[in-house]
Amino acid sequence: MAFFDKFKWGKKDKVADDANDKDLSTPEVEEIIVEKESGGEERPPTQEAETAPVKPEELPEPAEEISKNGKSSLFNRLKAGLSKTRKNIGEKIDNLVKSTRKLDDEFFEELEDILIQADVGMKTSLELVGQIKSSARKQKINDPSEVTGLIKEEIAKLMGNEPTPLNISPERPTVILVVGVNGAGKTTSIAKLAYKLRNEGRLVMLAAGDTFRAAAIDQLQIWADRVGVELIKHQEGSDPGAVVFDAVNAARARQVDVLIIDTAGRLQNKTNLMKEIGKVRKVIEREIPLAPHEVLLVLDATTGQNAISQAKIFGEATGVSGIVLTKLDGTAKGGIVIAVTKELDIPVKMVGIGESLEDLREFSPDIFAQALFEN
């Protein structure tokens, strides 16, 4: 029976992932005209929200940590998830170090090429190599074998060294608005975040604010049931502002600790979409002062430098406070983490390094830099 359940959930997850993947932002997709426009004043809901209440005895038991030592657990998981990137950055730099007799201009030029090819970006790569070169001179390092440790230090320093935790409000509910284009892994990231917060002992609620795709509501319902949290939803085509209005009031009535709100993500370069997300934000601000407490932008690491342009547009429209970088385990160009942090001045707060619910982890620049070079 356990095998059947595993097969059943695996099949549902694949359906959800496949549905998301079909919405990937491609040049062809970007020509699609937005089907629906949101306009007019915010209005209260005209229908009652459908919810998916879960009885306490039906909730799954919180998962145990992979390791009692949090840092060790994160390092091991990040090390495994960065295997492709480590081959593209860490191993190439190791080979460069081993084949070089002295730290000269040729060495640093090759180092720049390695970083650029790993999607660190031209501007960030030049700045990073400049800092490494400067530090090597100050510390009088001439032996290439001693420069690897320096590279780790400068990468971590460029990204801020210490992790930036989620902003959890002391007063309930904390409202987290999640934005991003379809196909980036937004729905699964919401589920994994809910799972993480719930395992920390918090009461979590989800809101299906993407009402433009029936599949989005259905996928979120599947994940809500699996994680064991309540979902506030309306029918397809409903006003997202009405869904959010109901969700905020339901969260207050039930004394929920964290409300996570999904949003539409048809295309990041469509004006109507940005206006719609702005409207949702206004509803939240009107109901709860100082909310949303977090606006998390979900970016697909496999899209490379395209993630930068997405982040800039969403940042201008919604005031992004943190990045969730997904599919980091599926790309050899994980250098995008460095580029996103530096070029956008927005902290990467969470990273997706696998397919299981436990594989959304808090991001640590220092641990990331160490894992890049660990064999």
PDB file of N, CA and C in Angstrom, residues 306-365:
ATOM      1  N   ASN A 306      18.665  35.622 -17.739  1.00  0.00           N
ATOM      2  CA  ASN A 306      17.271  36.055 -17.893  1.00  0.00           C
ATOM      3  C   ASN A 306      16.611  36.291 -16.545  1.00  0.00           C
ATOM      4  N   ALA A 307      17.103  35.591 -15.527  1.00  0.00           N
ATOM      5  CA  ALA A 307      16.567  35.764 -14.183  1.00  0.00           C
ATOM      6  C   ALA A 307      16.812  37.185 -13.683  1.00  0.00           C
ATOM      7  N   ILE A 308      17.913  37.787 -14.110  1.00  0.00           N
ATOM      8  CA  ILE A 308      18.233  39.154 -13.695  1.00  0.00           C
ATOM      9  C   ILE A 308      17.196  40.135 -14.229  1.00  0.00           C
ATOM     10  N   SER A 309      16.854  40.000 -15.514  1.00  0.00           N
ATOM     11  CA  SER A 309      15.877  40.922 -16.109  1.00  0.00           C
ATOM     12  C   SER A 309      14.505  40.737 -15.483  1.00  0.00           C
ATOM     13  N   GLN A 310      14.121  39.497 -15.183  1.00  0.00           N
ATOM     14  CA  GLN A 310      12.846  39.245 -14.509  1.00  0.00           C
ATOM     15  C   GLN A 310      12.819  39.930 -13.149  1.00  0.00           C
ATOM     16  N   ALA A 311      13.903  39.773 -12.408  1.00  0.00           N
ATOM     17  CA  ALA A 311      13.978  40.329 -11.061  1.00  0.00           C
ATOM     18  C   ALA A 311      13.879  41.850 -11.071  1.00  0.00           C
ATOM     19  N   LYS A 312      14.501  42.480 -12.051  1.00  0.00           N
ATOM     20  CA  LYS A 312      14.455  43.943 -12.122  1.00  0.00           C
ATOM     21  C   LYS A 312      13.040  44.444 -12.342  1.00  0.00           C
ATOM     22  N   ILE A 313      12.312  43.785 -13.249  1.00  0.00           N
ATOM     23  CA  ILE A 313      10.946  44.224 -13.557  1.00  0.00           C
ATOM     24  C   ILE A 313      10.004  43.969 -12.383  1.00  0.00           C
ATOM     25  N   PHE A 314      10.092  42.787 -11.787  1.00  0.00           N
ATOM     26  CA  PHE A 314       9.256  42.492 -10.628  1.00  0.00           C
ATOM     27  C   PHE A 314       9.607  43.399  -9.455  1.00  0.00           C
ATOM     28  N   GLY A 315      10.893  43.694  -9.303  1.00  0.00           N
ATOM     29  CA  GLY A 315      11.324  44.561  -8.209  1.00  0.00           C
ATOM     30  C   GLY A 315      10.731  45.948  -8.315  1.00  0.00           C
ATOM     31  N   GLU A 316      10.684  46.485  -9.530  1.00  0.00           N
ATOM     32  CA  GLU A 316      10.108  47.811  -9.739  1.00  0.00           C
ATOM     33  C   GLU A 316       8.610  47.833  -9.460  1.00  0.00           C
ATOM     34  N   ALA A 317       7.940  46.731  -9.775  1.00  0.00           N
ATOM     35  CA  ALA A 317       6.479  46.691  -9.658  1.00  0.00           C
ATOM     36  C   ALA A 317       5.989  46.299  -8.276  1.00  0.00           C
ATOM     37  N   THR A 318       6.744  45.452  -7.574  1.00  0.00           N
ATOM     38  CA  THR A 318       6.218  44.896  -6.325  1.00  0.00           C
ATOM     39  C   THR A 318       7.080  45.144  -5.099  1.00  0.00           C
ATOM     40  N   GLY A 319       8.282  45.686  -5.281  1.00  0.00           N
ATOM     41  CA  GLY A 319       9.130  45.897  -4.117  1.00  0.00           C
ATOM     42  C   GLY A 319       9.605  44.590  -3.508  1.00  0.00           C
ATOM     43  N   VAL A 320      10.329  43.803  -4.279  1.00  0.00           N
ATOM     44  CA  VAL A 320      10.797  42.493  -3.842  1.00  0.00           C
ATOM     45  C   VAL A 320      11.766  42.628  -2.668  1.00  0.00           C
ATOM     46  N   SER A 321      11.547  41.805  -1.628  1.00  0.00           N
ATOM     47  CA  SER A 321      12.404  41.852  -0.443  1.00  0.00           C
ATOM     48  C   SER A 321      13.361  40.674  -0.360  1.00  0.00           C
ATOM     49  N   GLY A 322      13.105  39.631  -1.153  1.00  0.00           N
ATOM     50  CA  GLY A 322      13.983  38.464  -1.106  1.00  0.00           C
ATOM     51  C   GLY A 322      13.788  37.582  -2.324  1.00  0.00           C
ATOM     52  N   ILE A 323      14.802  36.787  -2.632  1.00  0.00           N
ATOM     53  CA  ILE A 323      14.779  35.890  -3.787  1.00  0.00           C
ATOM     54  C   ILE A 323      14.708  34.442  -3.314  1.00  0.00           C
ATOM     55  N   VAL A 324      13.870  33.657  -4.005  1.00  0.00           N
ATOM     56  CA  VAL A 324      13.882  32.201  -3.848  1.00  0.00           C
ATOM     57  C   VAL A 324      14.403  31.653  -5.170  1.00  0.00           C
ATOM     58  N   LEU A 325      15.577  31.060  -5.145  1.00  0.00           N
ATOM     59  CA  LEU A 325      16.210  30.565  -6.364  1.00  0.00           C
ATOM     60  C   LEU A 325      15.994  29.055  -6.460  1.00  0.00           C
ATOM     61  N   THR A 326      15.226  28.637  -7.465  1.00  0.00           N
ATOM     62  CA  THR A 326      14.867  27.230  -7.595  1.00  0.00           C
ATOM     63  C   THR A 326      15.748  26.510  -8.615  1.00  0.00           C
ATOM     64  N   LYS A 327      15.674  25.182  -8.583  1.00  0.00           N
ATOM     65  CA  LYS A 327      16.332  24.309  -9.565  1.00  0.00           C
ATOM     66  C   LYS A 327      17.841  24.518  -9.628  1.00  0.00           C
ATOM     67  N   LEU A 328      18.412  24.892  -8.494  1.00  0.00           N
ATOM     68  CA  LEU A 328      19.860  25.110  -8.452  1.00  0.00           C
ATOM     69  C   LEU A 328      20.614  23.805  -8.682  1.00  0.00           C
ATOM     70  N   ASP A 329      19.957  22.694  -8.354  1.00  0.00           N
ATOM     71  CA  ASP A 329      20.589  21.389  -8.558  1.00  0.00           C
ATOM     72  C   ASP A 329      20.557  20.953 -10.020  1.00  0.00           C
ATOM     73  N   GLY A 330      19.787  21.663 -10.848  1.00  0.00           N
ATOM     74  CA  GLY A 330      19.631  21.249 -12.239  1.00  0.00           C
ATOM     75  C   GLY A 330      20.426  22.065 -13.230  1.00  0.00           C
ATOM     76  N   THR A 331      21.322  22.914 -12.743  1.00  0.00           N
ATOM     77  CA  THR A 331      22.081  23.771 -13.651  1.00  0.00           C
ATOM     78  C   THR A 331      23.566  23.737 -13.344  1.00  0.00           C
ATOM     79  N   ALA A 332      24.369  23.921 -14.382  1.00  0.00           N
ATOM     80  CA  ALA A 332      25.819  24.044 -14.208  1.00  0.00           C
ATOM     81  C   ALA A 332      26.213  25.507 -14.064  1.00  0.00           C
ATOM     82  N   LYS A 333      25.221  26.391 -14.159  1.00  0.00           N
ATOM     83  CA  LYS A 333      25.496  27.827 -14.111  1.00  0.00           C
ATOM     84  C   LYS A 333      24.948  28.446 -12.833  1.00  0.00           C
ATOM     85  N   GLY A 334      25.279  27.806 -11.697  1.00  0.00           N
ATOM     86  CA  GLY A 334      24.838  28.304 -10.398  1.00  0.00           C
ATOM     87  C   GLY A 334      25.487  29.608  -9.998  1.00  0.00           C
ATOM     88  N   GLY A 335      26.406  30.096 -10.822  1.00  0.00           N
ATOM     89  CA  GLY A 335      27.008  31.402 -10.562  1.00  0.00           C
ATOM     90  C   GLY A 335      25.982  32.514 -10.595  1.00  0.00           C
ATOM     91  N   ILE A 336      24.782  32.207 -11.112  1.00  0.00           N
ATOM     92  CA  ILE A 336      23.719  33.203 -11.153  1.00  0.00           C
ATOM     93  C   ILE A 336      23.356  33.673  -9.748  1.00  0.00           C
ATOM     94  N   VAL A 337      23.608  32.837  -8.745  1.00  0.00           N
ATOM     95  CA  VAL A 337      23.357  33.231  -7.348  1.00  0.00           C
ATOM     96  C   VAL A 337      24.173  34.466  -6.996  1.00  0.00           C
ATOM     97  N   ILE A 338      25.430  34.458  -7.402  1.00  0.00           N
ATOM     98  CA  ILE A 338      26.327  35.583  -7.116  1.00  0.00           C
ATOM     99  C   ILE A 338      25.850  36.829  -7.861  1.00  0.00           C
ATOM    100  N   ALA A 339      25.477  36.644  -9.133  1.00  0.00           N
ATOM    101  CA  ALA A 339      25.049  37.779  -9.958  1.00  0.00           C
ATOM    102  C   ALA A 339      23.767  38.403  -9.418  1.00  0.00           C
ATOM    103  N   VAL A 340      22.786  37.561  -9.051  1.00  0.00           N
ATOM    104  CA  VAL A 340      21.508  38.067  -8.530  1.00  0.00           C
ATOM    105  C   VAL A 340      21.735  38.896  -7.277  1.00  0.00           C
ATOM    106  N   THR A 341      22.525  38.367  -6.354  1.00  0.00           N
ATOM    107  CA  THR A 341      22.775  39.058  -5.092  1.00  0.00           C
ATOM    108  C   THR A 341      23.467  40.395  -5.302  1.00  0.00           C
ATOM    109  N   LYS A 342      24.483  40.403  -6.155  1.00  0.00           N
ATOM    110  CA  LYS A 342      25.287  41.614  -6.339  1.00  0.00           C
ATOM    111  C   LYS A 342      24.592  42.658  -7.204  1.00  0.00           C
ATOM    112  N   GLU A 343      24.081  42.247  -8.356  1.00  0.00           N
ATOM    113  CA  GLU A 343      23.536  43.208  -9.305  1.00  0.00           C
ATOM    114  C   GLU A 343      22.194  43.788  -8.868  1.00  0.00           C
ATOM    115  N   LEU A 344      21.418  43.024  -8.116  1.00  0.00           N
ATOM    116  CA  LEU A 344      20.090  43.489  -7.728  1.00  0.00           C
ATOM    117  C   LEU A 344      20.049  44.067  -6.324  1.00  0.00           C
ATOM    118  N   ASP A 345      21.076  43.772  -5.550  1.00  0.00           N
ATOM    119  CA  ASP A 345      21.106  44.184  -4.144  1.00  0.00           C
ATOM    120  C   ASP A 345      19.866  43.677  -3.399  1.00  0.00           C
ATOM    121  N   ILE A 346      19.441  42.469  -3.757  1.00  0.00           N
ATOM    122  CA  ILE A 346      18.326  41.799  -3.089  1.00  0.00           C
ATOM    123  C   ILE A 346      18.858  40.463  -2.577  1.00  0.00           C
ATOM    124  N   PRO A 347      18.686  40.172  -1.299  1.00  0.00           N
ATOM    125  CA  PRO A 347      19.264  38.926  -0.775  1.00  0.00           C
ATOM    126  C   PRO A 347      18.567  37.676  -1.296  1.00  0.00           C
ATOM    127  N   VAL A 348      19.352  36.649  -1.586  1.00  0.00           N
ATOM    128  CA  VAL A 348      18.793  35.332  -1.866  1.00  0.00           C
ATOM    129  C   VAL A 348      18.497  34.704  -0.510  1.00  0.00           C
ATOM    130  N   LYS A 349      17.226  34.494  -0.210  1.00  0.00           N
ATOM    131  CA  LYS A 349      16.846  33.998   1.117  1.00  0.00           C
ATOM    132  C   LYS A 349      16.663  32.489   1.166  1.00  0.00           C
ATOM    133  N   MET A 350      16.202  31.913   0.046  1.00  0.00           N
ATOM    134  CA  MET A 350      15.966  30.476   0.006  1.00  0.00           C
ATOM    135  C   MET A 350      16.468  29.921  -1.328  1.00  0.00           C
ATOM    136  N   VAL A 351      16.920  28.669  -1.310  1.00  0.00           N
ATOM    137  CA  VAL A 351      17.338  28.016  -2.549  1.00  0.00           C
ATOM    138  C   VAL A 351      16.716  26.628  -2.627  1.00  0.00           C
ATOM    139  N   GLY A 352      16.312  26.251  -3.839  1.00  0.00           N
ATOM    140  CA  GLY A 352      15.790  24.911  -4.086  1.00  0.00           C
ATOM    141  C   GLY A 352      16.902  24.027  -4.608  1.00  0.00           C
ATOM    142  N   ILE A 353      17.203  22.968  -3.878  1.00  0.00           N
ATOM    143  CA  ILE A 353      18.344  22.116  -4.240  1.00  0.00           C
ATOM    144  C   ILE A 353      17.936  20.655  -4.403  1.00  0.00           C
ATOM    145  N   GLY A 354      16.659  20.421  -4.706  1.00  0.00           N
ATOM    146  CA  GLY A 354      16.177  19.063  -4.892  1.00  0.00           C
ATOM    147  C   GLY A 354      14.672  19.047  -5.046  1.00  0.00           C
ATOM    148  N   GLU A 355      14.112  17.849  -5.202  1.00  0.00           N
ATOM    149  CA  GLU A 355      12.686  17.724  -5.478  1.00  0.00           C
ATOM    150  C   GLU A 355      11.840  17.455  -4.241  1.00  0.00           C
ATOM    151  N   SER A 356      12.439  17.030  -3.149  1.00  0.00           N
ATOM    152  CA  SER A 356      11.650  16.686  -1.971  1.00  0.00           C
ATOM    153  C   SER A 356      11.221  17.941  -1.213  1.00  0.00           C
ATOM    154  N   LEU A 357      10.252  17.784  -0.325  1.00  0.00           N
ATOM    155  CA  LEU A 357       9.734  18.923   0.429  1.00  0.00           C
ATOM    156  C   LEU A 357      10.797  19.570   1.306  1.00  0.00           C
ATOM    157  N   GLU A 358      11.784  18.784   1.733  1.00  0.00           N
ATOM    158  CA  GLU A 358      12.833  19.323   2.600  1.00  0.00           C
ATOM    159  C   GLU A 358      13.893  20.109   1.832  1.00  0.00           C
ATOM    160  N   ASP A 359      13.817  20.116   0.506  1.00  0.00           N
ATOM    161  CA  ASP A 359      14.906  20.662  -0.299  1.00  0.00           C
ATOM    162  C   ASP A 359      14.781  22.138  -0.652  1.00  0.00           C
ATOM    163  N   LEU A 360      13.988  22.882   0.122  1.00  0.00           N
ATOM    164  CA  LEU A 360      14.019  24.342   0.050  1.00  0.00           C
ATOM    165  C   LEU A 360      14.716  24.799   1.322  1.00  0.00           C
ATOM    166  N   ARG A 361      15.892  25.353   1.174  1.00  0.00           N
ATOM    167  CA  ARG A 361      16.728  25.665   2.334  1.00  0.00           C
ATOM    168  C   ARG A 361      17.066  27.152   2.415  1.00  0.00           C
ATOM    169  N   GLU A 362      17.300  27.614   3.645  1.00  0.00           N
ATOM    170  CA  GLU A 362      17.782  28.976   3.830  1.00  0.00           C
ATOM    171  C   GLU A 362      19.162  29.083   3.185  1.00  0.00           C
ATOM    172  N   PHE A 363      19.407  30.192   2.527  1.00  0.00           N
ATOM    173  CA  PHE A 363      20.658  30.350   1.792  1.00  0.00           C
ATOM    174  C   PHE A 363      21.710  31.008   2.669  1.00  0.00           C
ATOM    175  N   SER A 364      22.901  30.427   2.652  1.00  0.00           N
ATOM    176  CA  SER A 364      24.042  30.984   3.373  1.00  0.00           C
ATOM    177  C   SER A 364      25.169  31.247   2.383  1.00  0.00           C
ATOM    178  N   PRO A 365      25.551  32.513   2.168  1.00  0.00           N
ATOM    179  CA  PRO A 365      26.643  32.827   1.238  1.00  0.00           C
ATOM    180  C   PRO A 365      27.945  32.115   1.591  1.00  0.00           C
TER     181      PRO A 365
END
